[in-house]
Each structure stands twice: as C-alpha cells, then as structure tokens.
Short mmCIF file of C-alpha atoms and ligand atoms in Angstrom, two decimals:
data_model
loop_
_atom_site.label_atom_id
_atom_site.label_comp_id
_atom_site.label_asym_id
_atom_site.label_seq_id
_atom_site.Cartn_x
_atom_site.Cartn_y
_atom_site.Cartn_z
CA MET A 1 0.10 0.00 0.00
CA VAL A 2 1.26 3.49 -0.71
CA LYS A 3 2.42 5.39 2.12
CA PHE A 4 2.29 9.04 2.84
CA VAL A 5 4.36 10.87 5.35
CA LEU A 6 2.56 14.05 6.47
CA ILE A 7 4.38 16.98 8.34
CA GLY A 8 2.17 19.24 10.48
CA SER A 9 -1.18 18.29 12.02
CA GLY A 10 -2.62 21.53 12.08
CA LEU A 11 -5.96 22.44 10.54
CA ALA A 12 -5.22 21.22 6.96
CA GLY A 13 -2.87 18.29 8.26
CA GLY A 14 -5.61 16.54 10.42
CA LEU A 15 -7.89 16.92 7.45
CA LEU A 16 -6.04 15.55 4.89
CA ALA A 17 -4.80 12.58 6.99
CA ALA A 18 -8.55 11.61 7.25
CA TYR A 19 -8.92 12.26 3.37
CA LEU A 20 -5.99 10.01 2.72
CA GLY A 21 -7.05 7.50 5.17
CA ARG A 22 -10.45 7.22 3.97
CA ARG A 23 -8.79 6.33 0.54
CA GLY A 24 -7.15 3.56 2.17
CA TYR A 25 -3.58 4.85 2.14
CA ASP A 26 -1.03 4.30 4.98
CA VAL A 27 -0.34 7.63 6.58
CA ASP A 28 2.11 8.80 9.12
CA LEU A 29 1.36 12.32 10.41
CA TYR A 30 4.34 14.02 12.18
CA GLU A 31 3.61 17.10 14.32
CA ARG A 32 6.05 19.29 16.22
CA ARG A 33 3.83 20.11 19.05
CA ALA A 34 2.11 18.10 21.69
CA ASP A 35 -1.20 16.50 21.36
CA PRO A 36 -3.86 19.54 21.59
CA ARG A 37 -6.04 17.36 23.78
CA GLU A 38 -3.34 17.46 26.39
CA GLY A 39 -4.37 20.98 26.85
CA ASN A 40 -1.67 22.79 24.78
CA ILE A 41 -3.12 25.57 22.98
CA VAL A 42 -2.17 26.11 19.37
CA GLY A 43 -0.21 28.88 19.98
CA GLY A 44 1.04 31.58 17.41
CA ARG A 45 -2.21 31.74 15.69
CA SER A 46 -5.54 33.21 16.15
CA ILE A 47 -7.84 31.73 18.88
CA ASN A 48 -10.81 31.60 16.60
CA LEU A 49 -11.51 31.79 13.05
CA ALA A 50 -14.27 32.37 10.52
CA LEU A 51 -15.36 29.19 8.87
CA SER A 52 -17.45 29.33 5.55
CA THR A 53 -18.67 27.55 2.66
CA ARG A 54 -15.51 26.01 1.24
CA GLY A 55 -14.43 24.86 4.62
CA ILE A 56 -17.59 23.29 5.28
CA HIS A 57 -17.80 21.44 2.09
CA ALA A 58 -14.44 19.91 2.87
CA LEU A 59 -15.70 18.77 6.37
CA GLU A 60 -19.17 17.53 4.93
CA GLN A 61 -17.15 15.30 2.49
CA LEU A 62 -15.83 13.45 5.74
CA GLY A 63 -19.20 13.62 7.69
CA ILE A 64 -17.60 15.98 10.30
CA ALA A 65 -19.32 19.32 9.36
CA ASP A 66 -22.15 18.98 11.89
CA GLU A 67 -19.81 17.95 14.63
CA VAL A 68 -17.84 21.13 13.99
CA LEU A 69 -20.89 23.61 13.52
CA ARG A 70 -22.27 22.48 16.82
CA HIS A 71 -19.90 24.39 18.36
CA ALA A 72 -19.97 27.44 16.06
CA ILE A 73 -21.32 30.93 16.42
CA PRO A 74 -23.05 32.18 13.30
CA MET A 75 -21.77 35.78 12.14
CA ARG A 76 -24.71 37.42 10.10
CA GLY A 77 -22.83 40.53 9.24
CA ARG A 78 -20.31 43.28 10.22
CA MET A 79 -21.15 45.41 13.26
CA ILE A 80 -19.26 48.53 12.77
CA HIS A 81 -18.31 50.56 15.72
CA ASP A 82 -17.44 54.39 15.02
CA LYS A 83 -15.40 56.56 17.28
CA SER A 84 -18.35 57.70 19.10
CA GLY A 85 -19.52 54.44 19.97
CA ASN A 86 -22.32 54.40 17.36
CA LEU A 87 -23.13 51.07 15.88
CA HIS A 88 -24.07 50.36 12.07
CA PHE A 89 -25.05 46.73 11.10
CA ALA A 90 -24.15 45.55 7.53
CA PRO A 91 -25.47 42.04 6.66
CA TYR A 92 -23.04 39.96 4.86
CA ASP A 93 -25.61 38.89 2.36
CA VAL A 94 -29.20 39.73 0.93
CA ASP A 95 -30.33 36.35 2.23
CA PRO A 96 -30.21 36.54 6.02
CA ASN A 97 -29.43 32.69 6.31
CA LYS A 98 -25.87 33.11 4.95
CA HIS A 99 -23.53 33.70 7.51
CA ILE A 100 -20.09 32.81 8.33
CA ASN A 101 -19.25 30.83 11.54
CA SER A 102 -17.00 31.64 14.71
CA ILE A 103 -15.09 28.44 15.58
CA GLY A 104 -12.36 27.80 18.02
CA ARG A 105 -9.19 26.84 16.45
CA ALA A 106 -8.15 24.27 19.24
CA ALA A 107 -11.54 22.52 19.02
CA LEU A 108 -11.50 22.19 15.29
CA ASN A 109 -7.80 20.95 15.25
CA THR A 110 -8.77 18.19 17.72
CA THR A 111 -11.89 17.21 15.35
CA VAL A 112 -9.82 16.92 12.54
CA ILE A 113 -7.12 14.94 14.26
CA GLU A 114 -9.85 12.75 15.79
CA ALA A 115 -11.47 12.18 12.31
CA ALA A 116 -8.13 11.13 10.91
CA GLN A 117 -7.37 8.69 13.89
CA ARG A 118 -10.78 6.90 13.09
CA TYR A 119 -8.90 5.30 10.23
CA PRO A 120 -6.79 2.48 11.35
CA ASN A 121 -4.25 3.31 8.74
CA VAL A 122 -3.46 6.74 9.99
CA CYS A 123 -0.98 7.12 12.62
CA VAL A 124 -0.17 10.42 14.37
CA HIS A 125 3.26 11.37 16.04
CA PHE A 126 3.17 14.29 18.20
CA ASN A 127 6.18 15.87 19.30
CA HIS A 128 8.17 15.21 16.41
CA ARG A 129 9.74 18.07 14.66
CA CYS A 130 10.74 17.95 10.84
CA THR A 131 14.20 19.26 10.21
CA ASP A 132 14.68 18.42 6.60
CA ILE A 133 13.46 16.50 3.68
CA ASP A 134 15.44 13.94 1.55
CA LEU A 135 13.25 14.74 -1.79
CA ASP A 136 14.61 11.74 -3.90
CA SER A 137 13.90 9.10 -1.33
CA ALA A 138 10.63 10.95 0.19
CA THR A 139 12.17 10.68 3.60
CA ALA A 140 11.47 13.22 6.57
CA HIS A 141 14.19 13.82 9.01
CA LEU A 142 12.70 14.29 12.37
CA VAL A 143 13.72 15.27 15.92
CA ALA A 144 11.71 13.45 18.58
CA PRO A 145 11.13 14.76 22.41
CA GLY A 146 14.16 14.79 24.72
CA VAL A 147 16.41 15.58 21.84
CA LYS A 148 18.10 19.15 22.12
CA ALA A 149 16.73 21.44 19.47
CA ALA A 150 19.02 24.50 18.56
CA VAL A 151 17.75 25.77 15.51
CA SER A 152 14.45 27.21 14.79
CA ALA A 153 11.99 25.20 12.76
CA ALA A 154 11.29 28.18 10.56
CA ASN A 155 14.87 28.28 9.69
CA PRO A 156 16.53 24.67 9.74
CA GLY A 157 20.07 25.44 8.82
CA SER A 158 21.06 21.82 8.01
CA SER A 159 19.71 18.46 7.73
CA VAL A 160 20.80 17.94 11.31
CA GLU A 161 20.17 20.43 13.76
CA ALA A 162 23.07 21.91 15.63
CA GLY A 163 23.52 20.04 18.90
CA VAL A 164 21.65 16.98 17.73
CA SER A 165 23.53 13.91 17.24
CA PRO A 166 22.65 12.18 13.78
CA ALA A 167 21.94 9.26 15.71
CA ASN A 168 18.81 10.91 17.37
CA VAL A 169 17.37 12.13 13.99
CA ILE A 170 14.62 9.82 13.01
CA ARG A 171 14.15 9.01 9.43
CA ALA A 172 10.54 8.61 8.32
CA ARG A 173 10.30 7.13 4.74
CA GLY A 174 7.15 7.23 2.51
CA ASP A 175 6.19 6.78 -0.95
CA ALA A 176 5.67 10.52 -0.84
CA VAL A 177 5.90 13.24 1.70
CA ILE A 178 3.31 16.13 2.17
CA GLY A 179 4.19 19.36 3.70
CA VAL A 180 1.24 20.63 5.51
CA ASP A 181 3.46 22.34 8.06
CA GLY A 182 2.21 26.04 7.77
CA ALA A 183 3.57 29.32 6.38
CA PHE A 184 7.21 28.52 7.73
CA SER A 185 7.19 25.04 6.30
CA ALA A 186 10.35 23.13 6.63
CA VAL A 187 9.18 20.96 3.63
CA ARG A 188 9.10 23.99 1.55
CA GLN A 189 12.35 25.35 2.69
CA SER A 190 14.00 21.89 1.78
CA MET A 191 12.48 22.17 -1.67
CA GLN A 192 13.69 25.76 -1.88
CA LYS A 193 17.39 24.82 -0.85
CA LYS A 194 17.54 21.85 -3.13
CA LEU A 195 15.47 22.60 -6.21
CA PRO A 196 17.14 24.80 -8.76
CA GLY A 197 14.52 27.31 -10.08
CA PHE A 198 12.02 26.98 -7.16
CA GLU A 199 10.28 30.17 -6.97
CA TYR A 200 9.77 31.77 -3.66
CA ASP A 201 8.25 35.25 -2.68
CA GLU A 202 7.42 36.38 0.96
CA SER A 203 6.13 39.68 1.61
CA TYR A 204 5.12 41.09 5.08
CA LEU A 205 2.56 43.84 5.66
CA ALA A 206 3.81 46.94 7.87
CA HIS A 207 1.15 45.86 10.02
CA GLY A 208 1.15 43.38 12.99
CA TYR A 209 -1.52 41.90 15.18
CA LYS A 210 -2.30 41.27 18.81
CA GLU A 211 -5.13 39.26 20.44
CA LEU A 212 -6.99 40.81 23.36
CA THR A 213 -10.16 39.63 25.27
CA ILE A 214 -13.69 40.65 26.18
CA PRO A 215 -14.40 38.28 28.77
CA PRO A 216 -18.04 37.10 29.19
CA GLY A 217 -20.71 39.24 31.21
CA PRO A 218 -21.29 38.14 35.00
CA ASP A 219 -24.23 35.71 33.99
CA GLY A 220 -22.05 34.38 30.96
CA SER A 221 -23.52 36.27 28.47
CA TRP A 222 -22.04 38.21 25.32
CA ARG A 223 -21.42 41.95 26.08
CA MET A 224 -22.09 42.82 22.63
CA GLU A 225 -24.22 41.63 19.97
CA LYS A 226 -23.49 37.95 19.70
CA GLU A 227 -24.09 37.02 16.01
CA ALA A 228 -21.87 39.64 14.31
CA LEU A 229 -18.21 40.26 13.35
CA HIS A 230 -17.33 43.55 15.29
CA ILE A 231 -15.13 45.89 13.51
CA TRP A 232 -13.56 49.17 14.60
CA PRO A 233 -12.30 50.59 11.42
CA ARG A 234 -9.74 53.58 11.82
CA LYS A 235 -8.58 54.07 8.37
CA SER A 236 -4.95 52.82 8.77
CA PHE A 237 -5.47 50.34 11.23
CA MET A 238 -8.47 48.43 12.95
CA MET A 239 -9.63 46.25 15.58
CA ILE A 240 -12.06 43.20 15.04
CA ALA A 241 -13.82 40.88 17.48
CA LEU A 242 -15.41 37.32 17.01
CA PRO A 243 -17.44 35.68 19.56
CA ASN A 244 -16.59 32.63 21.28
CA PRO A 245 -19.15 29.98 22.95
CA ASP A 246 -18.18 30.84 26.43
CA GLY A 247 -19.63 34.45 26.15
CA SER A 248 -16.30 36.02 25.34
CA PHE A 249 -14.98 37.71 22.38
CA THR A 250 -11.46 37.52 21.04
CA CYS A 251 -10.38 40.84 19.62
CA THR A 252 -7.59 41.20 17.18
CA LEU A 253 -5.75 44.71 16.76
CA PHE A 254 -4.21 45.16 13.38
CA TRP A 255 -1.81 47.93 13.92
CA GLU A 256 1.61 49.32 12.40
CA PHE A 257 4.79 47.91 13.61
CA GLU A 258 6.52 51.31 13.52
CA GLY A 259 5.52 54.77 13.18
CA PRO A 260 4.55 57.69 15.38
CA ARG A 261 1.45 55.74 16.61
CA SER A 262 2.33 52.04 16.47
CA PHE A 263 3.11 48.97 18.54
CA ALA A 264 6.82 50.41 18.50
CA THR A 265 5.84 53.54 20.35
CA THR A 266 3.09 52.47 22.52
CA LYS A 267 4.73 50.49 25.33
CA THR A 268 3.64 51.92 28.68
CA ASN A 269 0.53 51.24 30.47
CA ASP A 270 -0.48 54.88 30.23
CA GLU A 271 0.39 55.04 26.41
CA VAL A 272 -1.86 51.76 25.77
CA ARG A 273 -4.66 53.24 27.91
CA ARG A 274 -4.64 56.63 26.07
CA PHE A 275 -4.46 54.80 22.74
CA PHE A 276 -7.52 52.55 23.38
CA ASP A 277 -9.37 55.55 25.06
CA ASP A 278 -8.87 57.75 21.85
CA GLU A 279 -9.67 55.02 19.32
CA PHE A 280 -11.92 52.34 20.90
CA PRO A 281 -13.79 54.04 23.57
CA ASP A 282 -16.83 51.68 23.71
CA ALA A 283 -14.59 48.61 23.80
CA VAL A 284 -12.13 49.62 26.70
CA PRO A 285 -15.02 49.32 29.65
CA LEU A 286 -15.52 45.74 28.19
CA MET A 287 -11.72 45.00 28.47
CA PRO A 288 -10.84 44.68 32.11
CA ASN A 289 -7.56 42.91 31.30
CA LEU A 290 -6.82 45.07 28.42
CA LEU A 291 -3.43 46.22 29.90
CA ASP A 292 -2.21 42.78 30.98
CA ASP A 293 -3.32 41.19 27.69
CA PHE A 294 -1.56 43.93 25.57
CA GLU A 295 1.70 43.31 27.53
CA ASN A 296 1.65 39.49 27.69
CA ASN A 297 0.26 38.63 24.18
CA PRO A 298 2.72 38.23 21.58
CA THR A 299 2.60 40.73 18.47
CA GLY A 300 2.37 38.54 15.32
CA SER A 301 3.37 39.42 11.81
CA LEU A 302 1.32 39.21 8.55
CA VAL A 303 2.67 37.29 5.77
CA THR A 304 1.69 36.33 2.23
CA ILE A 305 3.83 33.43 0.66
CA ARG A 306 3.89 32.56 -2.99
CA CYS A 307 5.89 29.81 -4.34
CA ALA A 308 6.22 27.33 -7.35
CA PRO A 309 6.12 24.61 -7.98
CA TRP A 310 4.23 22.97 -5.19
CA HIS A 311 5.50 19.46 -5.87
CA TYR A 312 8.61 17.51 -6.72
CA LYS A 313 8.23 14.52 -9.07
CA ASP A 314 5.85 12.06 -7.36
CA LYS A 315 7.68 12.58 -4.14
CA VAL A 316 6.62 15.67 -2.30
CA THR A 317 3.97 18.24 -2.29
CA LEU A 318 2.69 21.19 -0.23
CA VAL A 319 -0.90 21.88 1.10
CA GLY A 320 -2.35 24.99 2.67
CA ASP A 321 -0.13 27.91 4.12
CA ALA A 322 3.05 25.77 3.44
CA ALA A 323 2.14 26.56 -0.36
CA HIS A 324 0.17 29.75 -0.12
CA ALA A 325 -0.09 31.59 3.14
CA VAL A 326 -2.25 34.72 3.02
CA VAL A 327 -3.00 37.75 5.16
CA PRO A 328 -6.16 36.73 7.36
CA PHE A 329 -8.48 39.75 6.06
CA TYR A 330 -10.96 37.55 3.89
CA GLY A 331 -11.31 35.10 6.72
CA GLN A 332 -10.21 32.43 4.05
CA GLY A 333 -6.60 30.88 4.78
CA MET A 334 -8.07 27.93 6.42
CA ASN A 335 -11.01 27.46 3.99
CA ALA A 336 -8.63 27.63 1.27
CA ALA A 337 -6.26 25.01 2.81
CA PHE A 338 -9.36 22.70 3.37
CA GLU A 339 -10.43 23.27 -0.39
CA ASP A 340 -6.62 22.21 -1.01
CA CYS A 341 -7.36 19.05 0.55
CA VAL A 342 -10.54 18.40 -1.46
CA VAL A 343 -8.88 19.03 -4.77
CA LEU A 344 -5.79 16.93 -3.82
CA ASP A 345 -8.12 13.88 -2.97
CA GLU A 346 -9.80 14.49 -6.08
CA CYS A 347 -6.61 14.35 -8.28
CA LEU A 348 -5.27 11.24 -6.50
CA ALA A 349 -8.77 9.59 -7.24
CA GLU A 350 -8.36 10.47 -10.98
CA PHE A 351 -4.90 9.41 -11.18
CA PRO A 352 -4.42 6.64 -8.95
CA ASN A 353 -1.67 5.02 -10.88
CA ASN A 354 0.20 8.46 -11.49
CA ARG A 355 1.16 10.34 -8.40
CA GLU A 356 3.31 12.73 -10.31
CA ARG A 357 0.31 13.54 -12.57
CA ALA A 358 -1.85 13.86 -9.44
CA PHE A 359 0.47 16.26 -7.75
CA THR A 360 0.98 18.27 -10.95
CA GLU A 361 -3.00 18.51 -11.69
CA TYR A 362 -3.34 19.45 -8.17
CA PHE A 363 -0.84 22.45 -8.45
CA SER A 364 -2.35 23.54 -11.67
CA ARG A 365 -5.85 23.50 -10.40
CA ARG A 366 -4.88 25.69 -7.30
CA LYS A 367 -2.13 27.97 -7.85
CA GLU A 368 -4.04 30.58 -9.94
CA ASP A 369 -6.65 30.48 -7.14
CA ALA A 370 -4.10 30.94 -4.33
CA ASN A 371 -2.54 33.83 -6.17
CA ALA A 372 -6.13 35.45 -6.59
CA LEU A 373 -7.04 34.95 -2.86
CA ALA A 374 -3.52 36.45 -1.84
CA ASP A 375 -4.68 39.68 -3.89
CA LEU A 376 -8.09 39.56 -2.64
CA ALA A 377 -6.88 39.32 1.17
CA VAL A 378 -4.68 42.38 0.88
CA GLU A 379 -7.38 44.39 -0.91
CA ASN A 380 -9.87 43.42 1.89
CA PHE A 381 -7.68 44.73 4.59
CA ILE A 382 -8.16 48.04 2.87
CA GLU A 383 -11.81 47.57 2.74
CA MET A 384 -12.26 46.62 6.31
CA ARG A 385 -9.98 49.00 8.21
CA ASP A 386 -10.92 52.05 5.93
CA LYS A 387 -14.01 51.73 3.55
CA THR A 388 -16.41 49.96 5.91
CA ALA A 389 -16.76 53.34 7.76
CA SER A 390 -17.93 55.28 5.01
CA LYS A 391 -21.25 55.96 3.79
CA THR A 392 -20.26 55.39 0.22
CA PHE A 393 -19.15 51.74 1.23
CA ARG A 394 -22.47 51.13 2.81
CA ALA A 395 -24.45 52.44 -0.14
CA LYS A 396 -22.22 50.17 -2.52
CA LYS A 397 -23.20 47.24 -0.30
CA LYS A 398 -26.94 48.30 -0.57
CA LEU A 399 -26.57 48.52 -4.13
CA ASP A 400 -24.70 45.00 -4.37
CA HIS A 401 -27.58 43.38 -2.19
CA PHE A 402 -30.39 45.10 -4.66
CA LEU A 403 -28.61 43.88 -7.48
CA GLU A 404 -28.29 40.37 -6.17
CA ALA A 405 -31.99 40.12 -5.21
CA ALA A 406 -33.10 41.74 -8.65
CA LEU A 407 -30.87 39.56 -10.82
CA PRO A 408 -30.75 36.13 -8.76
CA GLY A 409 -27.94 33.91 -10.00
CA THR A 410 -26.76 36.45 -12.57
CA TYR A 411 -25.49 39.23 -10.15
CA LEU A 412 -23.28 38.07 -7.50
CA PRO A 413 -21.35 40.46 -4.98
CA LEU A 414 -17.44 39.42 -4.66
CA TYR A 415 -17.75 38.73 -1.02
CA THR A 416 -20.66 36.30 -1.59
CA MET A 417 -18.79 34.62 -4.20
CA VAL A 418 -15.54 34.12 -2.24
CA THR A 419 -17.52 33.30 1.20
CA PHE A 420 -20.94 31.62 0.24
CA THR A 421 -19.86 29.67 -2.96
CA ARG A 422 -17.20 27.40 -4.09
CA ILE A 423 -16.59 29.67 -7.35
CA PRO A 424 -12.72 29.35 -7.85
CA TYR A 425 -11.24 32.54 -6.34
CA ALA A 426 -9.71 33.65 -9.49
CA ALA A 427 -13.02 33.19 -11.43
CA ALA A 428 -14.78 35.11 -8.77
CA ALA A 429 -12.35 38.06 -8.95
CA ARG A 430 -12.62 38.02 -12.61
CA ARG A 431 -16.29 37.97 -12.44
CA ALA A 432 -16.53 40.63 -9.79
CA ARG A 433 -14.40 42.96 -12.10
CA PHE A 434 -16.47 42.38 -15.02
CA GLN A 435 -19.85 43.21 -12.99
CA ASP A 436 -18.24 46.28 -11.79
CA ARG A 437 -17.60 47.47 -15.27
CA ILE A 438 -20.99 46.74 -16.35
CA VAL A 439 -22.64 48.33 -12.97
CA TYR A 440 -20.56 51.35 -12.90
CA GLY A 441 -20.56 51.75 -16.62
CA SER A 442 -24.32 51.86 -16.53
CA LEU A 443 -24.48 53.99 -13.87
CA THR A 444 -22.26 56.45 -15.49
CA PHE A 445 -24.26 56.08 -18.80
CA LEU A 446 -27.59 56.90 -16.88
CA LEU A 447 -25.96 59.80 -14.90
CA LEU A 448 -25.06 61.24 -18.39
CA LEU A 449 -28.41 60.71 -20.09
CA VAL A 450 -30.27 62.47 -17.01
CA THR A 451 -27.86 65.54 -17.24
CA PHE A 452 -28.31 65.55 -20.86
CA PHE A 453 -32.06 65.90 -20.56
CA ILE A 454 -31.85 68.48 -17.76
CA LEU A 455 -29.42 70.57 -19.74
CA ARG A 456 -32.08 70.11 -22.78
CA LEU A 457 -35.08 71.17 -20.76
CA VAL A 458 -33.11 74.22 -19.47
CA PHE A 459 -31.97 75.44 -22.86
CA LEU A 460 -35.21 74.73 -24.71
CA ARG A 461 -36.95 76.98 -22.39
P1 FAD B 501 -1.25 25.66 10.24
O1 FAD B 501 -2.67 25.65 10.87
O2 FAD B 501 -0.16 26.62 10.59
O3 FAD B 501 -0.63 24.28 10.64
C1 FAD B 501 0.76 23.80 10.61
C2 FAD B 501 0.95 22.74 11.56
O4 FAD B 501 2.40 22.34 11.24
C3 FAD B 501 1.08 23.39 13.03
O5 FAD B 501 0.55 22.37 13.77
C4 FAD B 501 2.59 23.27 13.25
O6 FAD B 501 2.77 23.14 14.68
C5 FAD B 501 3.33 22.21 12.52
N1 FAD B 501 4.68 22.39 11.97
C6 FAD B 501 5.26 23.35 11.64
N2 FAD B 501 6.36 23.03 11.38
C7 FAD B 501 6.59 21.65 11.57
C8 FAD B 501 7.68 20.91 11.59
N3 FAD B 501 9.13 21.53 11.19
N4 FAD B 501 7.63 19.97 11.80
C9 FAD B 501 6.46 19.28 12.26
N5 FAD B 501 5.18 19.94 12.42
C10 FAD B 501 5.38 21.38 12.23
N6 FAD B 501 -8.32 31.41 8.11
C11 FAD B 501 -9.52 31.16 7.89
O7 FAD B 501 -10.08 30.44 6.98
N7 FAD B 501 -10.52 31.91 8.56
C12 FAD B 501 -10.21 32.87 9.64
O8 FAD B 501 -10.87 33.60 10.08
C13 FAD B 501 -8.66 33.12 9.74
N8 FAD B 501 -8.30 34.10 10.90
C14 FAD B 501 -6.82 34.14 11.01
C15 FAD B 501 -6.50 35.03 11.99
C16 FAD B 501 -5.25 35.30 12.04
C17 FAD B 501 -4.63 36.29 13.03
C18 FAD B 501 -4.38 34.45 11.46
C19 FAD B 501 -2.93 34.65 11.53
C20 FAD B 501 -4.67 33.55 10.30
C21 FAD B 501 -5.95 33.28 10.25
N9 FAD B 501 -6.44 32.46 9.30
C22 FAD B 501 -7.69 32.11 8.92
C23 FAD B 501 -5.65 31.43 8.53
C24 FAD B 501 -5.52 30.18 9.02
O9 FAD B 501 -5.07 30.38 10.35
C25 FAD B 501 -4.28 29.19 8.31
O10 FAD B 501 -4.64 29.79 6.84
C26 FAD B 501 -4.47 27.95 8.59
O11 FAD B 501 -4.10 27.68 9.89
C27 FAD B 501 -3.63 27.16 7.74
O12 FAD B 501 -3.64 25.65 7.99
P2 FAD B 501 -2.45 24.73 7.76
O13 FAD B 501 -2.63 23.44 8.31
O14 FAD B 501 -1.82 24.88 6.43
O15 FAD B 501 -1.27 25.43 8.92
#
C-alpha cells in the first residue's frame, strides 16, 4: 500500500490525513507540538476563525461538518463601531440565512485529528519536528522529544540540527511526503534549498496583530451583539472581535509595527490606555484585562507567501499555508487550505496510478486561485480598516444586495462568491471586475443621460 508521510497536524494536516486515510493509504502524520488534547493550545495563531462554505464543504465530505458547526457561532454581518460608539450593522448577504461561523481553532484542530485517527491506517506522532526532507527518497528527518533542539524550525539550517547527534534524528520514509506544516514550512524550505529554479516570494505587511479579550458578562452572556463580526475601522488600522461559545470575544488589533502611533511607540500602560481610550472608547469598559493582555500577548506578523512549483516529481507536495499563506482579512486561509485537501484528494482519485500527474494537476488547479486569494486578502484589509466606515461603502453594499436580489444567479457580489460559494477564487475575482465594469458603466451612462435631458430642458425653455 502507498504510504504518505505528512508533516504538520494543524488544521489542514489533520483533515488531509483523514482524506488519505479514507482512500485506504497508509499515513504517518508528524507534528512538532504536543497533542492538543493534552491542553496545549495551538499557539502563535488566532484563537478563533471564520469558517465558511468552502471549509464546510471539505468537512462535509468526511461527515464531520455537523460536529464542528455544533460549537460554532453564526456571524450574520459586520457590526461597525465608530469612534463615538455608534453602531452600524451591515449584513453579509441579502439572504439572512447566509452567515459565516466563528469556531475555536483548538476544538477544530482536535476534531480533524480525531477524524483522521478513526482510520486504523493513520498514525499520528506528536512532538516530532521535521528538520529536513530528502526529496528523492521521500524521507523526512525528524527530531523527537528529549533531543536538544537549537535551530528554529522556521529556519532549519541543515539536515541535522546543531547540537543534535545524527543518531537521534529519526528518518520517516514514505512513497511521498506532504508538507502541511504552515507558513514557515520546513518541507518547503527543503525544496527551496535543493530545487534549482524553485520560485519563492514572501511579503510582510507593515502591520502586526495582537489578540485581546472581552470576557463574558457576569451571567456568562455576550457583552456585545453575539451574532456579528465586530469591526472598529480606523483608516490605517483596525480592531475586530469574533464571539466565542463561552460568552467571550477574541479581539484582534491590526496595527502598524512602526511609526508615530504604533506597536513600537506604545509601550507603557498609560500609552496603551490613552490609545484605546482615543480609538476604541466603547470597547475599553468591556476589556478589564486590556493592559495585561497587551503586555503579555505576542505581536504576530502578517505574511503572504507564494511559491512554485508545489511538488517535486511524485515524491513531495505542499498543502495549505505551506504552499500559499495569505493575510487573514478575507477569513479564507483555512477555508482555502481545506479546499486544497478536497482538490488533492480528487486528483489522487483521478490518477490513482500516476501520483506525479496527480500532484501536477493539483498544483495547476490551485495555483491561480491561491494567487487570486492572496491579492483579495490584501485588498480586503483596506476595505475593512478604511472603507467599512464610509457612507459610500454602505451604499455600495446596499446596491450589491439590491442587484443580487433583482438578478438572482446573475449578479453575485464578490464577498458572496468568495465566502458563500465554491466558485474558484480567480474566477470570482474576474467576474466581480466584469460586474463592476457593467454596473458602474451603466450608472455613469444613466447619469450622463439624465444630465443631458436636464440641460436640454433648461436650454429649450
Ligand atoms: P497551520 O494551521 O499553521 O498548521 C501547521 C502545523 O504544522 C502546525 O500544527 C505546526 O505546529 C506544524 N509544524 C510546523 N512546522 C513543523 C515542523 N517543522 N515539523 C512538524 N510540524 C510542524 N483562516 C480562515 O479561513 N478564517 C479565519 O478567520 C482566519 N483567521 C486568521 C487570523 C489570524 C490572526 C491568522 C494569523 C490567520 C487566520 N487564518 C484564517 C488563516 C489560518 O490560520 C491558516 O490559513 C490555517 O491555519 C492554515 O492551516 P495549515 O494547516 O496549512 O497550517
């Protein structure tokens, strides 16, 4: 039986192991962290995420969508908080039943790992960190617990880590290795080092992010509207908040690293307090732990990663953030990673005896969409932090919803296509540009026509 060695049991790793297990492949899944069920929170990433149609579809194929959605909180639209504390609610879609879902990362991670472990041919090994891949023999080099680790996994300098004796490096050989090890993938770094012509590009935003908490009310209730994604848009930066099942909200501040008002210049409790009082006055009374959270929670960076190709012969391929990390402003990184799993599974089914062809097809079916999503995600940052506050933006959303209702199936707003359909990202972006040209072209034409008739009336008098 064909054996896959998977590196990384994050969101996509667990799901992919379940897909491969279902197809009857032998799967060995290696994860550098401890088992999340032992109380180890998946650190370094958001506590909760927005799950939407593409991700739900991927979970449905394995029969675990209901299990996941049972713990989700629907978010039916954006709740915009202006500086005076006024609220404006903008539904995500003209159809009130369309919503995105706030889910806990740790719970979702556990669900997908358990889904994989239901297959006896899937074996999960926690506390195993991949340091290198021998591409031609599809062999992963791993460092197990108790072995001294001196080099960051994000930058493994050699096949054997400094301070680790070669005897302590475990070699896991498969027919193919799949890197599902996130944005700083060790598998991708091995490909980058060893494959001449491997294309790689990473670009960081000037903004970082920090997670903060609004705890539950005394009776365990939510202290703001529960079924909404809250946004405090402030032009060059913003804060958002997603609800959690325990009554709390996880807030994320996206703010410049450097500059006159930035993470770099806001250090003392007084400075932090003043900044929040100025910018988010309605949130401050709900955040009793603000100063502690701000001081103790890490400031993360936001990276877009593009690379090509995503595979090497029939030996190695990349899935999820390892292949295409995107900034989080469309809430699609995980959804896209889940969609990768569906497409890779389809390609393996289409070419069961030609894995190289399956990997090549998977890459060619996904690459354009990953690029399109990367662009959409950056553009949506500008929309969320700046435009959502404006009346023009709200009018545009109303026009979108009007046209969607008036022309069902013909006109679909971009957000709807990305979030509530499985139209490939690149096709959605192209269709939105075409729709915009027609709508704004027609509006301009109408305006000119009305102006013409008004002028005619005036001059014919
Ligand atoms: P990861 O989830 O990062 O998993 C990688 C796994 O590999 C981890 O478990 C890691 O420990 C393991 N690993 C790494 N290196 C090694 C190694 N050398 N050896 C062994 N194991 C290793 N997406 C959405 O769809 N909706 C959202 O609302 C959303 N919000 C986000 C908010 C923020 C602030 C951020 C930063 C991201 C957000 N995302 C969101 C994106 C989402 O988190 C990622 O796209 C998703 O986690 C990708 O899944 P993955 O399995 O590819 O990578």
